[in-house]
Coordinates of C-alpha atoms in Angstrom, one line a residue:
M836 CA 83.3 124.9 102.1
M837 CA 86.5 124.1 100.4
T838 CA 89.5 123.6 102.6
D839 CA 92.5 125.7 101.7
L840 CA 95.0 123.5 99.8
I841 CA 98.2 124.8 101.4
S842 CA 96.6 124.4 104.9
F843 CA 95.5 120.9 104.0
I844 CA 99.0 119.9 102.9
H845 CA 100.8 121.3 105.9
Q846 CA 98.3 121.1 108.8
T847 CA 96.4 117.8 108.4
K848 CA 97.1 115.5 111.3
W849 CA 96.6 111.8 111.7
A850 CA 93.7 112.4 114.1
D851 CA 92.0 114.5 111.4
I852 CA 91.7 111.5 109.1
P853 CA 88.6 109.3 109.6
Q854 CA 89.4 105.8 110.8
P855 CA 88.3 104.1 107.6
A856 CA 90.7 106.2 105.6
Q857 CA 93.5 105.5 108.2
R858 CA 93.0 101.8 107.7
R859 CA 92.9 102.2 104.0
A860 CA 96.2 104.1 104.0
K861 CA 97.9 101.2 105.8
L862 CA 96.4 98.7 103.3
A863 CA 97.5 100.8 100.4
M864 CA 101.0 101.0 101.7
L865 CA 101.1 97.2 102.3
D866 CA 99.8 96.6 98.8
L867 CA 102.3 98.9 97.2
I868 CA 105.2 97.4 99.1
G869 CA 104.0 93.9 98.1
T870 CA 103.8 94.9 94.5
G871 CA 107.3 96.4 94.7
I872 CA 108.7 93.2 96.1
G873 CA 107.1 91.3 93.3
G874 CA 108.5 93.8 90.8
A875 CA 112.0 93.9 92.2
P876 CA 113.3 90.7 90.4
T877 CA 112.3 92.0 87.0
R878 CA 114.9 93.2 84.5
L879 CA 113.2 96.6 84.5
S880 CA 113.8 97.1 88.2
Q881 CA 117.3 95.8 88.1
I882 CA 118.2 98.2 85.3
I883 CA 116.6 101.3 86.9
R884 CA 118.2 100.6 90.3
D885 CA 121.6 100.2 88.8
H886 CA 121.0 103.4 86.9
A887 CA 119.9 105.3 90.0
N888 CA 122.9 104.1 92.0
E889 CA 125.4 105.0 89.3
E890 CA 123.9 108.3 88.1
F891 CA 122.2 109.7 91.2
G892 CA 124.8 109.5 93.9
G893 CA 123.6 110.0 97.5
T894 CA 123.0 108.4 100.8
V895 CA 119.3 107.6 100.6
P896 CA 118.6 103.8 100.5
M897 CA 116.7 102.4 97.6
L898 CA 113.7 100.2 98.1
F899 CA 114.4 96.5 97.8
D900 CA 118.2 97.1 97.4
H901 CA 121.2 97.4 99.6
R902 CA 122.6 100.5 97.7
C903 CA 121.9 104.2 97.9
A904 CA 121.1 107.1 95.6
S905 CA 119.9 110.7 96.0
A906 CA 116.3 111.2 97.2
A907 CA 115.3 111.9 93.6
G908 CA 117.2 108.8 92.4
A909 CA 115.7 106.6 95.1
A910 CA 112.2 107.9 94.2
L911 CA 112.9 107.1 90.5
A912 CA 114.0 103.6 91.3
G913 CA 111.2 102.9 93.7
G914 CA 108.5 104.2 91.5
M915 CA 109.6 102.2 88.5
T916 CA 110.1 99.1 90.6
I917 CA 106.5 99.2 92.0
D918 CA 105.3 100.0 88.4
A919 CA 107.3 97.1 87.1
L920 CA 104.5 94.7 88.1
D921 CA 101.2 96.2 87.2
G922 CA 99.4 95.1 90.3
H923 CA 99.2 98.3 92.3
D924 CA 96.1 100.4 93.2
G925 CA 94.5 103.0 90.9
F926 CA 91.9 105.6 90.5
N927 CA 89.2 105.2 87.8
P928 CA 88.6 108.9 87.0
A929 CA 92.3 109.3 86.4
K930 CA 92.8 106.2 84.4
G931 CA 96.0 105.9 86.4
H932 CA 97.8 105.5 89.7
I933 CA 98.7 107.6 92.7
G934 CA 100.5 105.4 95.2
A935 CA 103.2 104.1 92.9
C936 CA 104.5 107.6 92.5
V937 CA 103.9 109.0 96.0
L938 CA 105.0 106.2 98.3
P939 CA 108.6 105.7 97.0
A940 CA 109.2 109.5 97.0
L941 CA 107.6 109.8 100.5
L942 CA 109.9 107.2 101.9
A943 CA 113.0 108.7 100.3
M944 CA 112.2 112.2 101.5
A945 CA 111.3 110.9 105.0
Y946 CA 114.7 109.3 105.2
E947 CA 116.5 112.4 104.1
T948 CA 114.5 114.7 106.5
G949 CA 114.9 112.2 109.4
C950 CA 111.2 111.6 109.7
T951 CA 110.5 108.3 111.5
D952 CA 107.1 109.1 112.9
G953 CA 104.8 106.5 111.5
A954 CA 101.7 108.5 112.0
E955 CA 103.2 111.4 110.1
I956 CA 104.3 109.2 107.2
L957 CA 100.8 107.7 107.0
T958 CA 99.3 111.2 107.1
A959 CA 101.6 112.4 104.3
L960 CA 100.7 109.3 102.3
T961 CA 97.0 110.1 102.7
V962 CA 97.6 113.7 101.8
G963 CA 99.3 112.4 98.6
Y964 CA 96.2 110.4 97.7
E965 CA 93.8 113.3 98.4
V966 CA 95.8 115.8 96.4
G967 CA 96.7 113.4 93.7
S968 CA 93.1 112.3 93.1
R969 CA 92.0 115.9 92.6
L970 CA 95.0 116.8 90.4
A971 CA 94.3 113.8 88.2
I972 CA 90.6 114.7 87.8
T973 CA 91.5 118.3 87.0
L974 CA 94.2 117.6 84.4
H975 CA 92.1 115.0 82.6
D976 CA 89.1 117.4 82.6
T977 CA 91.2 120.3 81.1
T978 CA 93.5 118.6 78.6
P979 CA 92.6 116.5 75.6
D980 CA 95.6 114.1 75.7
Y981 CA 95.7 110.9 77.7
H982 CA 98.9 111.3 79.7
T983 CA 100.6 108.9 82.1
S984 CA 100.1 109.1 85.8
G985 CA 103.5 110.7 86.4
A986 CA 102.1 113.9 84.8
W987 CA 99.9 114.8 87.7
A988 CA 101.3 112.5 90.4
A989 CA 104.5 114.5 90.3
V990 CA 102.6 117.4 91.7
A991 CA 101.2 115.2 94.5
V992 CA 104.7 114.2 95.3
A993 CA 105.7 117.9 95.5
A994 CA 102.9 118.5 97.9
V995 CA 104.0 115.7 100.2
G996 CA 107.6 116.8 99.9
A997 CA 106.6 120.4 100.8
R998 CA 105.1 119.0 104.0
L999 CA 108.1 116.9 104.9
Y1000 CA 110.7 119.6 104.2
R1001 CA 108.5 122.2 105.9
L1002 CA 108.4 124.6 103.0
D1003 CA 106.5 127.8 103.5
A1004 CA 103.3 128.6 101.5
V1005 CA 105.1 130.4 98.7
Q1006 CA 107.7 127.7 98.3
T1007 CA 105.0 125.0 98.3
G1008 CA 103.3 126.8 95.5
H1009 CA 106.5 127.0 93.5
A1010 CA 107.3 123.3 94.2
M1011 CA 103.9 122.2 92.8
G1012 CA 104.3 124.5 89.8
I1013 CA 107.7 123.2 89.0
A1014 CA 106.5 119.6 89.3
E1015 CA 103.5 120.3 87.0
Y1016 CA 105.7 121.9 84.4
H1017 CA 108.4 119.2 84.5
G1018 CA 106.1 116.2 85.2
P1019 CA 106.2 113.5 82.4
R1020 CA 103.4 114.4 80.1
S1021 CA 104.0 111.1 78.2
Q1022 CA 101.4 109.5 76.0
M1023 CA 99.8 106.5 77.7
M1024 CA 98.3 105.0 74.6
R1025 CA 101.7 104.9 73.0
C1026 CA 102.8 102.6 75.8
I1027 CA 99.7 100.6 75.4
D1028 CA 100.3 100.1 71.7
H1029 CA 104.0 99.4 72.2
P1030 CA 104.5 97.9 75.6
T1031 CA 108.0 98.4 77.0
M1032 CA 109.7 99.2 80.2
L1033 CA 108.4 102.8 80.0
K1034 CA 105.2 101.9 81.8
D1035 CA 103.0 104.6 83.4
G1036 CA 105.5 107.3 84.2
A1037 CA 105.4 106.5 87.9
G1038 CA 109.2 106.7 88.5
W1039 CA 109.8 109.8 86.4
G1040 CA 106.9 111.5 88.1
S1041 CA 108.2 110.5 91.5
M1042 CA 111.7 111.8 90.6
A1043 CA 110.3 115.1 89.2
G1044 CA 108.2 115.7 92.3
V1045 CA 111.2 115.3 94.6
S1046 CA 113.4 117.4 92.4
A1047 CA 110.8 120.2 92.4
V1048 CA 110.7 120.3 96.2
K1049 CA 114.4 120.6 96.5
L1050 CA 114.6 123.3 93.8
A1051 CA 111.8 125.3 95.5
A1052 CA 113.6 125.0 98.8
K1053 CA 116.6 126.7 97.3
G1054 CA 114.6 129.5 95.8
F1055 CA 113.9 128.2 92.3
S1056 CA 110.6 129.6 91.1
G1057 CA 107.8 127.9 89.2
A1058 CA 104.6 129.1 87.5
P1059 CA 101.4 128.4 89.5
A1060 CA 100.2 124.8 89.0
L1061 CA 97.1 125.1 86.9
T1062 CA 95.7 121.8 88.3
Q1063 CA 95.5 123.0 91.9
S1064 CA 92.1 124.7 91.4
G1065 CA 88.8 123.8 90.0
P1066 CA 85.6 121.9 90.9
A1067 CA 87.4 118.7 92.0
W1068 CA 88.9 120.6 95.0
D1069 CA 85.6 121.7 96.5
D1070 CA 85.3 118.7 98.7
L1071 CA 89.0 118.6 99.9
G1072 CA 89.1 117.6 103.5
Q1073 CA 85.5 116.4 103.5
V1074 CA 85.4 113.6 101.0
W1075 CA 88.4 111.2 101.4
R1076 CA 89.2 110.0 97.9
I1077 CA 91.7 107.5 99.3
M1078 CA 88.6 105.4 99.8
E1079 CA 87.8 105.6 96.1
Q1080 CA 91.0 103.8 94.9
Y1081 CA 90.7 100.3 93.4
F1082 CA 93.0 97.4 94.1
K1083 CA 94.1 94.8 91.7
P1084 CA 93.9 91.0 92.3
Y1085 CA 96.0 90.3 89.2
P1086 CA 99.3 91.9 88.1
V1087 CA 98.1 93.1 84.7
C1088 CA 96.5 96.2 83.3
R1089 CA 93.1 97.0 84.9
W1090 CA 91.6 97.1 81.5
A1091 CA 92.2 93.3 81.1
Q1092 CA 90.8 92.3 84.4
A1093 CA 87.0 92.2 83.6
P1094 CA 87.6 89.5 81.0
I1095 CA 89.7 87.5 83.5
E1096 CA 86.8 87.6 86.0
A1097 CA 84.4 86.5 83.3
V1098 CA 86.6 83.6 82.2
L1099 CA 87.2 82.4 85.8
N1100 CA 83.5 82.5 86.4
L1101 CA 82.6 80.4 83.3
R1102 CA 85.4 78.0 84.1
A1103 CA 84.2 77.3 87.6
Q1104 CA 80.5 77.5 86.8
N1105 CA 80.7 74.9 84.0
N1106 CA 83.5 72.8 85.5
L1107 CA 85.8 73.4 82.5
T1108 CA 89.5 73.2 81.8
S1109 CA 91.2 74.9 78.9
L1110 CA 91.3 71.6 77.0
D1111 CA 87.5 71.9 76.7
V1112 CA 87.7 75.3 75.0
A1113 CA 88.2 75.8 71.3
K1114 CA 88.0 79.6 71.3
I1115 CA 87.5 82.6 73.6
S1116 CA 85.6 85.7 72.4
I1117 CA 85.6 89.0 74.4
S1118 CA 83.3 92.0 74.0
T1119 CA 84.6 95.0 75.9
F1120 CA 85.6 98.7 75.6
H1121 CA 88.0 100.2 73.0
E1122 CA 91.0 100.7 75.3
S1123 CA 90.9 97.1 76.5
I1124 CA 91.1 95.9 72.9
R1125 CA 94.1 98.2 72.3
L1126 CA 95.9 95.8 74.7
A1127 CA 96.6 93.7 71.6
T1128 CA 99.7 91.7 72.2
N1129 CA 98.7 88.0 72.0
H1130 CA 102.2 86.5 72.1
P1131 CA 104.2 88.5 74.5
K1132 CA 107.9 88.2 74.6
T1133 CA 108.4 90.1 77.8
T1134 CA 106.5 90.5 81.0
E1135 CA 105.7 94.1 80.0
E1136 CA 104.0 92.9 76.9
A1137 CA 102.1 90.3 79.0
Q1138 CA 101.0 92.9 81.5
Y1139 CA 99.7 95.2 78.7
S1140 CA 97.7 92.4 77.0
T1141 CA 94.0 91.4 77.2
S1142 CA 94.2 88.1 75.4
F1143 CA 97.2 86.6 77.1
P1144 CA 96.2 87.0 80.8
T1145 CA 92.7 85.9 79.9
A1146 CA 94.1 82.8 78.4
V1147 CA 96.3 82.3 81.5
A1148 CA 93.1 82.5 83.6
M1149 CA 91.5 79.8 81.5
V1150 CA 94.5 77.5 81.6
R1151 CA 95.7 78.0 85.2
G1152 CA 92.6 79.2 87.0
T1153 CA 94.4 82.3 88.3
V1154 CA 96.8 85.0 87.1
G1155 CA 99.8 85.6 89.4
P1156 CA 103.2 87.3 88.9
M1157 CA 104.9 84.1 87.7
D1158 CA 102.0 83.5 85.2
I1159 CA 103.0 86.6 83.1
A1160 CA 106.8 86.1 83.1
D1161 CA 109.6 83.8 82.1
E1162 CA 108.5 80.2 81.1
A1163 CA 104.8 81.1 81.2
L1164 CA 105.2 83.3 78.1
N1165 CA 105.9 80.2 76.0
D1166 CA 103.2 77.9 77.4
P1167 CA 101.7 76.3 74.3
E1168 CA 98.2 75.9 75.7
I1169 CA 98.1 79.6 76.9
L1170 CA 99.4 80.7 73.5
R1171 CA 96.8 78.6 71.7
L1172 CA 94.0 80.4 73.3
S1173 CA 95.6 83.8 73.3
K1174 CA 96.4 83.8 69.6
T1175 CA 93.0 82.7 68.5
M1176 CA 91.1 85.0 70.9
E1177 CA 88.5 87.3 69.3
L1178 CA 88.0 90.8 70.7
S1179 CA 85.3 93.2 69.7
E1180 CA 84.1 96.6 70.9
D1181 CA 80.9 97.0 72.9
A1182 CA 79.1 100.4 72.7
S1183 CA 77.8 100.3 76.2
A1184 CA 81.2 99.4 77.6
N1185 CA 82.7 102.3 75.7
A1186 CA 80.1 104.7 77.1
A1187 CA 80.8 103.5 80.7
F1188 CA 84.6 103.9 80.5
P1189 CA 86.6 105.1 82.4
L1190 CA 84.4 105.0 85.5
R1191 CA 83.3 101.5 84.8
R1192 CA 85.2 98.8 82.9
Y1193 CA 82.9 96.1 81.5
A1194 CA 83.4 92.9 79.5
K1195 CA 81.5 89.9 78.4
V1196 CA 83.1 86.6 77.4
Q1197 CA 81.9 83.7 75.2
L1198 CA 83.5 80.3 75.3
T1199 CA 83.2 78.1 72.2
L1200 CA 83.8 74.6 73.5
K1201 CA 85.3 71.8 71.4
S1202 CA 81.9 70.0 71.7
G1203 CA 80.3 72.9 69.9
Q1204 CA 78.5 74.2 73.0
I1205 CA 78.6 78.0 73.6
C1206 CA 79.0 79.3 77.2
E1207 CA 78.3 83.0 77.6
S1208 CA 79.0 85.2 80.7
A1209 CA 77.1 88.0 82.2
R1210 CA 78.6 91.5 82.1
F1211 CA 81.6 91.6 84.4
E1212 CA 83.7 94.3 86.0
P1213 CA 87.1 94.0 87.6
R1214 CA 87.2 92.8 91.2
W1215 CA 88.1 95.1 94.1
D1216 CA 86.7 98.3 92.8
H1217 CA 86.0 101.0 95.4
T1218 CA 82.3 100.2 95.2
N1219 CA 83.0 96.6 96.3
P1220 CA 86.5 96.8 97.9
P1221 CA 88.6 94.0 99.1
S1222 CA 88.7 93.2 102.8
A1223 CA 91.8 93.6 104.8
A1224 CA 92.2 89.8 104.7
D1225 CA 92.0 89.9 100.9
I1226 CA 94.9 92.5 100.7
I1227 CA 97.0 90.6 103.2
A1228 CA 96.4 87.3 101.4
K1229 CA 97.5 89.0 98.1
F1230 CA 100.6 90.4 99.8
T1231 CA 101.5 87.1 101.3
D1232 CA 101.0 85.3 98.0
W1233 CA 103.1 87.7 96.0
T1234 CA 106.0 88.0 98.6
A1235 CA 106.3 84.8 100.5
D1236 CA 108.8 83.3 98.0
L1237 CA 110.8 86.5 97.7
H1238 CA 111.2 88.0 101.1
P1239 CA 111.9 85.7 104.1
Q1240 CA 110.4 88.3 106.5
A1241 CA 107.3 89.2 104.6
H1242 CA 105.1 88.6 107.6
D1243 CA 107.2 91.1 109.6
I1244 CA 106.7 93.7 106.9
Q1245 CA 102.9 93.2 107.2
T1246 CA 103.1 93.6 111.0
A1247 CA 105.3 96.7 110.7
V1248 CA 103.0 98.4 108.2
M1249 CA 99.8 97.7 110.1
G1250 CA 101.4 99.0 113.3
L1251 CA 103.2 101.9 111.7
D1252 CA 101.4 104.7 113.5
T1253 CA 102.4 103.3 116.9
T1254 CA 105.8 101.6 116.3
G1255 CA 107.3 104.2 113.9
L1256 CA 109.2 103.6 110.7
A1257 CA 112.3 101.9 112.0
P1258 CA 111.0 98.3 112.1
L1259 CA 109.7 98.6 108.5
A1260 CA 112.9 100.4 107.2
T1261 CA 115.1 97.4 108.3
L1262 CA 113.0 95.1 106.1
I1263 CA 112.4 97.1 102.9
Y1264 CA 116.0 98.3 102.2
Q1265 CA 117.4 94.9 101.2
P1266 CA 117.8 93.0 97.9
I1267 CA 114.9 90.9 96.6
K1268 CA 115.8 87.8 94.7
R1269 CA 113.6 85.2 93.0
A1270 CA 114.3 81.6 93.7
T1271 CA 114.6 79.3 90.7
K1272 CA 113.3 75.8 90.5
S1273 CA 116.8 74.5 91.4
G1274 CA 116.6 76.4 94.6
K1275 CA 119.3 79.0 93.6
S1276 CA 118.6 82.7 93.6
R1277 CA 119.0 85.1 90.7

């Protein structure tokens, strides 16, 4: 029987959440924070944090900064900073992301409401994933346009905020209705075709959700959220959809990650380097081919490309944050393979999307030999999830050169339910700077 949504939002306790979902909530938080640390040195993050500080005055600390903004401004800055590096978790049925919207808003609202109970914060995060997953399914099932994640994740933020600010049932309904009405119904494929700093609407959704809560608390009314009912809600409180989120081993669009896996497999299996390869050909689904920038000028263009990170994988044997930014964008060997790469649609891959993301790769070697891959999917899907050690290794790899106390962050997150928020808060509200080759920071 369906659990009442309002009761689920306000009455769920940490002990009600199965232990696997509790562990997953901690790993999701760690992964989001690590991705945010990796995104903080980007120009996107620097601009949005300056904007939030200048235009959203307040006393709430911004993630990965020493300055403050309002709760809505801190949510905006944090959401866009995590989204600045496309390496955070996602949900296949939604073709989008929950955590990047929910976590920064949750932390901002927790600060403003004085909530330092780690178990409560983890519970609220889990509620955000459960509500957000079902909102996403419902909106995608009932509207023809492909909208960014902020459209529905704003409503999840409102649900989490209603819990933290202790809104009553009527106010909670209004908050969710306001957030649904004002959530960014921006066009995702427009961002795919023209990659810029707009990204996936995470920051705007986060900001809209916080604003909706604060408006509802003051008596502002909103039409009932259409997405808070339907078949997707029938298993609320029984099936824990936080367990159905995927993680990303690479900081690029999920649609490009199956070709990366195929190339890495062929590279290792045949003991190849990029110098052996004349051309790479990819057969995959339509949306992956729409990631068409083969000579990115910015990290945003590199993150929303299929050919460029696949070429990076062939040349460097991996794809990390520094492989899709700065000097790497002009690497002549990467560009040689990216510019000549052939991409074609595969009917079976199209039919399987979005629940599955398939790709095959063919390498034409300079010797004339052809190496063909099997059909690959991205790694770390919920059907074959990463281990805790995998997520911790990714976190360490992406943060070690940026945050001197990265290991302490890991310890604070994994012990959050017992030690509370204070140890973590002292570590995440400080500037992140990337060291240059000269050893200086910027």
